[in-house]
């Protein structure tokens, strides 16, 4: 069910234009950053679901949906009250209010009065007309085959390892070898994307370019990257252990670091 909902969401978004920037609506950099750690967390969660008793899994499920924890967030410098549902809701309300104010300001014409008393009206008309793209042009623009291929390869690698592992005797030497192989696969892809984001962010900062590398409006420093890795593993572990989607963890995180809801 979760996979079907995700697939339909991706298919819909491939035909949607980015509302603010001339970039694909799908942020492939963030996807490559979180996907390997998310899948690694799923592997850990599935293993824990076999070890943990049912009563403990039930308690953890209740805590996931209704619990609150106070943690020191590395994305902000203050103490944040994190509740998976409430935090996402209030963050969405805050972003909605900001977008509403911006939309009203853009739609409202500005009026100026010259020294001679003549009224000038600025209706925010662009100097160069924006070219409207067809749905097919938007679809092609949103596809980045190199990044998409990398995502598919990582997914297929984990799928192949899981299929091979299921055919082996539990707790045998070959079973643990195949299980451990998943760690370097995830860490290599995650490390490559970390280095890419870190270097690009540092390069733009040195040249005075304020534009963020991807949708996330944060500085890609080592602590932030490690925090993203932790949240990816945590989201996957929750998904594999409790049978829920990793979006319970990653959704609030993505909103917190500045990714637009679309």
CSV table of C-alpha atoms in Angstrom, one decimal:
chain,number,residue,atom,x,y,z
A,1,UNK,CA,0.0,0.0,0.0
A,2,UNK,CA,2.8,2.4,0.9
A,3,UNK,CA,4.7,1.5,-2.2
A,4,UNK,CA,1.6,2.1,-4.4
A,5,UNK,CA,1.0,5.5,-2.8
A,6,UNK,CA,4.6,6.5,-3.3
A,7,UNK,CA,4.6,5.3,-6.9
A,8,UNK,CA,1.4,7.3,-7.7
A,9,UNK,CA,2.8,10.4,-6.0
A,10,UNK,CA,6.0,10.2,-8.1
A,11,UNK,CA,4.1,9.7,-11.3
A,12,UNK,CA,1.9,12.7,-10.6
A,13,UNK,CA,4.8,14.9,-9.6
A,14,UNK,CA,6.7,14.1,-12.7
A,15,UNK,CA,4.1,16.1,-14.7
A,16,UNK,CA,4.2,19.1,-12.3
A,17,UNK,CA,6.4,22.1,-12.7
A,18,UNK,CA,8.4,23.5,-9.8
A,19,UNK,CA,6.5,26.5,-8.4
A,20,UNK,CA,9.5,28.6,-7.5
A,21,UNK,CA,12.6,27.6,-9.4
A,22,UNK,CA,13.7,26.4,-12.8
A,23,UNK,CA,14.6,22.9,-11.4
A,24,UNK,CA,12.9,19.5,-11.4
A,25,UNK,CA,10.1,19.1,-8.9
A,26,UNK,CA,11.8,15.9,-7.7
A,27,UNK,CA,15.0,16.6,-5.7
A,28,UNK,CA,17.3,13.8,-6.8
A,29,UNK,CA,20.2,14.9,-4.5
A,30,UNK,CA,18.0,14.5,-1.4
A,31,UNK,CA,16.6,11.2,-2.7
A,32,UNK,CA,20.2,9.8,-3.1
A,33,UNK,CA,21.2,11.2,0.3
A,34,UNK,CA,18.3,9.5,2.2
A,35,UNK,CA,17.5,6.4,0.1
A,36,UNK,CA,20.6,4.2,1.0
A,37,UNK,CA,20.3,5.0,4.7
A,38,UNK,CA,16.6,4.5,4.6
A,39,UNK,CA,17.0,1.0,3.1
A,40,UNK,CA,19.7,0.2,5.5
A,41,UNK,CA,17.4,1.1,8.3
A,42,UNK,CA,14.7,-1.1,6.9
A,43,UNK,CA,17.1,-4.0,7.0
A,44,UNK,CA,17.8,-3.3,10.7
A,45,UNK,CA,14.1,-2.8,11.4
A,46,UNK,CA,13.1,-6.1,9.9
A,47,UNK,CA,15.8,-7.9,11.9
A,48,UNK,CA,14.6,-6.2,15.1
A,49,UNK,CA,11.0,-7.2,14.4
A,50,UNK,CA,12.0,-10.8,14.6
A,51,UNK,CA,13.8,-10.3,17.9
A,52,UNK,CA,11.4,-8.0,19.7
A,53,UNK,CA,8.3,-9.5,21.5
A,54,UNK,CA,4.9,-8.5,20.3
A,55,UNK,CA,4.1,-6.4,23.4
A,56,UNK,CA,7.2,-4.3,22.8
A,57,UNK,CA,6.3,-3.7,19.2
A,58,UNK,CA,2.8,-2.7,20.2
A,59,UNK,CA,4.1,-0.2,22.7
A,60,UNK,CA,6.5,1.3,20.2
A,61,UNK,CA,3.7,1.6,17.6
A,62,UNK,CA,1.6,3.6,20.2
A,63,UNK,CA,4.6,5.8,21.0
A,64,UNK,CA,5.2,6.5,17.3
A,65,UNK,CA,1.7,7.7,16.6
A,66,UNK,CA,1.0,9.6,19.9
A,67,UNK,CA,4.2,10.0,21.7
A,68,UNK,CA,6.3,13.2,22.1
A,69,UNK,CA,10.0,13.6,22.8
A,70,UNK,CA,12.1,16.6,23.6
A,71,UNK,CA,15.4,16.5,21.7
A,72,UNK,CA,18.1,18.9,20.9
A,73,UNK,CA,17.7,19.4,17.2
A,74,UNK,CA,20.9,19.9,15.2
A,75,UNK,CA,19.0,21.8,12.5
A,76,UNK,CA,18.2,24.7,15.0
A,77,UNK,CA,19.9,26.0,18.0
A,78,UNK,CA,17.0,25.6,20.4
A,79,UNK,CA,15.1,22.8,22.0
A,80,UNK,CA,12.3,21.5,19.8
A,81,UNK,CA,9.3,19.6,20.8
A,82,UNK,CA,8.9,16.8,18.3
A,83,UNK,CA,5.7,15.0,17.7
A,84,UNK,CA,5.5,13.3,14.4
A,85,UNK,CA,2.0,14.4,13.6
A,86,UNK,CA,1.7,17.7,15.5
A,87,UNK,CA,5.1,19.0,14.3
A,88,UNK,CA,4.3,18.3,10.7
A,89,UNK,CA,0.9,19.9,11.1
A,90,UNK,CA,2.1,23.1,12.7
A,91,UNK,CA,5.0,23.4,10.3
A,92,UNK,CA,2.6,23.1,7.4
A,93,UNK,CA,0.3,25.8,8.8
A,94,UNK,CA,3.3,28.1,9.2
A,95,UNK,CA,4.4,27.5,5.6
A,96,UNK,CA,0.8,28.0,4.3
A,97,UNK,CA,0.6,31.3,6.1
A,98,UNK,CA,3.9,32.5,4.6
A,99,UNK,CA,2.8,31.4,1.1
A,100,UNK,CA,-0.6,33.1,1.5
A,101,UNK,CA,1.1,36.4,2.5
A,102,UNK,CA,3.5,36.2,-0.4
A,103,UNK,CA,0.8,35.4,-2.9
A,104,UNK,CA,-1.3,38.4,-1.7
A,105,UNK,CA,1.7,40.7,-2.0
A,106,UNK,CA,2.4,39.5,-5.5
A,107,UNK,CA,-1.2,39.9,-6.7
A,108,UNK,CA,-1.6,43.4,-5.1
A,109,UNK,CA,-0.4,46.1,-7.5
A,110,UNK,CA,2.0,48.7,-6.0
A,111,UNK,CA,1.1,52.3,-6.3
A,112,UNK,CA,3.6,55.2,-6.3
A,113,UNK,CA,3.0,58.9,-6.5
A,114,UNK,CA,5.5,61.1,-8.4
A,115,UNK,CA,6.5,64.5,-7.2
A,116,UNK,CA,4.1,66.1,-9.7
A,117,UNK,CA,1.2,64.1,-8.2
A,118,UNK,CA,0.9,61.6,-11.1
A,119,UNK,CA,-0.1,58.1,-9.9
A,120,UNK,CA,2.1,55.2,-11.1
A,121,UNK,CA,0.9,51.6,-10.9
A,122,UNK,CA,3.3,48.6,-11.0
A,123,UNK,CA,1.5,45.4,-11.7
A,124,UNK,CA,4.6,43.1,-11.5
A,125,UNK,CA,4.6,42.3,-15.1
A,126,UNK,CA,7.8,40.5,-16.1
A,127,UNK,CA,10.1,42.2,-18.6
A,128,UNK,CA,10.5,38.9,-20.5
A,129,UNK,CA,7.4,36.8,-20.8
A,130,UNK,CA,7.7,33.4,-19.1
A,131,UNK,CA,7.5,30.6,-21.7
A,132,UNK,CA,4.7,28.1,-20.9
A,133,UNK,CA,5.8,24.5,-21.1
A,134,UNK,CA,3.7,21.7,-22.4
A,135,UNK,CA,3.0,18.7,-20.1
A,136,UNK,CA,5.4,16.6,-22.1
A,137,UNK,CA,8.2,19.2,-21.8
A,138,UNK,CA,7.7,19.3,-18.0
A,139,UNK,CA,7.8,15.5,-17.8
A,140,UNK,CA,11.0,15.4,-19.7
A,141,UNK,CA,12.5,18.2,-17.7
A,142,UNK,CA,11.7,16.5,-14.4
A,143,UNK,CA,13.5,13.3,-15.5
A,144,UNK,CA,17.2,13.2,-14.7
A,145,UNK,CA,18.2,9.8,-16.1
A,146,UNK,CA,21.6,9.7,-14.5
A,147,UNK,CA,20.3,10.3,-11.0
A,148,UNK,CA,17.2,8.1,-11.6
A,149,UNK,CA,19.4,5.3,-12.7
A,150,UNK,CA,21.5,5.6,-9.6
A,151,UNK,CA,18.4,5.4,-7.4
A,152,UNK,CA,17.1,2.3,-9.3
A,153,UNK,CA,20.5,0.6,-9.1
A,154,UNK,CA,20.7,1.1,-5.3
A,155,UNK,CA,17.1,-0.3,-4.9
A,156,UNK,CA,17.9,-3.3,-7.1
A,157,UNK,CA,21.1,-4.0,-5.2
A,158,UNK,CA,19.2,-4.1,-1.9
A,159,UNK,CA,16.5,-6.2,-3.5
A,160,UNK,CA,19.0,-8.7,-4.9
A,161,UNK,CA,20.8,-9.0,-1.5
A,162,UNK,CA,17.5,-9.6,0.3
A,163,UNK,CA,16.5,-12.3,-2.2
A,164,UNK,CA,19.8,-14.0,-1.9
A,165,UNK,CA,19.7,-13.8,1.9
A,166,UNK,CA,16.2,-15.4,2.1
A,167,UNK,CA,17.6,-18.5,0.3
A,168,UNK,CA,20.4,-19.0,2.9
A,169,UNK,CA,20.3,-20.7,6.2
A,170,UNK,CA,19.5,-18.3,9.0
A,171,UNK,CA,22.6,-17.2,11.0
A,172,UNK,CA,25.0,-19.1,8.8
A,173,UNK,CA,28.3,-17.6,7.7
A,174,UNK,CA,27.0,-16.8,4.2
A,175,UNK,CA,23.9,-15.3,5.7
A,176,UNK,CA,25.9,-12.8,7.8
A,177,UNK,CA,28.2,-12.0,4.9
A,178,UNK,CA,25.3,-11.1,2.6
A,179,UNK,CA,23.7,-9.0,5.5
A,180,UNK,CA,26.9,-7.1,6.1
A,181,UNK,CA,27.4,-6.4,2.4
A,182,UNK,CA,24.4,-4.0,2.6
A,183,UNK,CA,26.3,-1.7,4.9
A,184,UNK,CA,29.2,-0.8,2.4
A,185,UNK,CA,26.7,-0.5,-0.4
A,186,UNK,CA,24.6,2.1,1.5
A,187,UNK,CA,27.6,3.9,2.9
A,188,UNK,CA,29.3,4.3,-0.5
A,189,UNK,CA,26.3,5.9,-2.1
A,190,UNK,CA,25.6,8.0,0.9
A,191,UNK,CA,29.3,9.1,1.2
A,192,UNK,CA,29.4,10.0,-2.5
A,193,UNK,CA,26.3,12.2,-2.2
A,194,UNK,CA,27.6,13.8,1.1
A,195,UNK,CA,30.9,14.8,-0.6
A,196,UNK,CA,29.1,16.2,-3.6
A,197,UNK,CA,26.7,18.3,-1.5
A,198,UNK,CA,29.5,19.5,0.9
A,199,UNK,CA,31.8,20.6,-2.0
A,200,UNK,CA,29.1,22.3,-3.9
A,201,UNK,CA,27.8,24.1,-0.9
A,202,UNK,CA,31.3,25.2,0.1
A,203,UNK,CA,32.0,26.4,-3.5
A,204,UNK,CA,28.8,28.5,-3.7
A,205,UNK,CA,29.5,30.0,-0.3
A,206,UNK,CA,33.0,31.0,-1.3
A,207,UNK,CA,31.8,32.6,-4.6
A,208,UNK,CA,29.0,34.5,-2.7
A,209,UNK,CA,26.2,32.5,-4.3
A,210,UNK,CA,23.3,32.4,-1.8
A,211,UNK,CA,21.3,29.8,-3.7
A,212,UNK,CA,21.1,26.5,-1.9
A,213,UNK,CA,22.5,23.4,-3.6
A,214,UNK,CA,19.1,21.5,-3.4
A,215,UNK,CA,15.7,22.1,-2.0
A,216,UNK,CA,17.0,22.0,1.6
A,217,UNK,CA,17.8,25.5,2.8
A,218,UNK,CA,20.6,24.5,5.1
A,219,UNK,CA,24.4,24.5,5.1
A,220,UNK,CA,25.6,21.0,4.2
A,221,UNK,CA,28.1,20.7,7.1
A,222,UNK,CA,29.3,17.4,8.6
A,223,UNK,CA,26.9,17.6,11.6
A,224,UNK,CA,23.9,18.2,9.3
A,225,UNK,CA,24.9,15.4,7.0
A,226,UNK,CA,25.3,13.0,10.0
A,227,UNK,CA,21.9,14.1,11.3
A,228,UNK,CA,20.3,13.3,8.0
A,229,UNK,CA,22.0,9.9,8.0
A,230,UNK,CA,20.7,9.3,11.5
A,231,UNK,CA,17.1,10.3,10.5
A,232,UNK,CA,17.3,8.1,7.4
A,233,UNK,CA,18.3,5.1,9.4
A,234,UNK,CA,15.8,5.9,12.0
A,235,UNK,CA,13.0,6.3,9.5
A,236,UNK,CA,13.9,3.0,7.8
A,237,UNK,CA,14.1,1.2,11.1
A,238,UNK,CA,10.7,2.4,12.1
A,239,UNK,CA,9.3,1.3,8.8
A,240,UNK,CA,10.9,-2.2,9.0
A,241,UNK,CA,10.1,-2.7,12.6
A,242,UNK,CA,6.5,-1.4,12.8
A,243,UNK,CA,5.4,-1.7,9.2
A,244,UNK,CA,4.8,2.0,8.8
A,245,UNK,CA,6.4,4.3,6.2
A,246,UNK,CA,9.7,6.1,6.8
A,247,UNK,CA,7.8,9.3,6.0
A,248,UNK,CA,6.8,9.5,9.7
A,249,UNK,CA,10.4,10.5,10.4
A,250,UNK,CA,11.5,12.0,7.1
A,251,UNK,CA,8.4,14.1,6.4
A,252,UNK,CA,8.8,16.4,9.4
A,253,UNK,CA,12.6,16.5,8.8
A,254,UNK,CA,12.2,17.6,5.2
A,255,UNK,CA,9.8,20.3,6.2
A,256,UNK,CA,12.1,21.5,8.9
A,257,UNK,CA,15.1,21.9,6.6
A,258,UNK,CA,13.1,24.0,4.1
A,259,UNK,CA,11.8,21.5,1.5
A,260,UNK,CA,8.5,22.7,0.0
A,261,UNK,CA,5.6,20.3,0.5
A,262,UNK,CA,5.2,19.7,-3.3
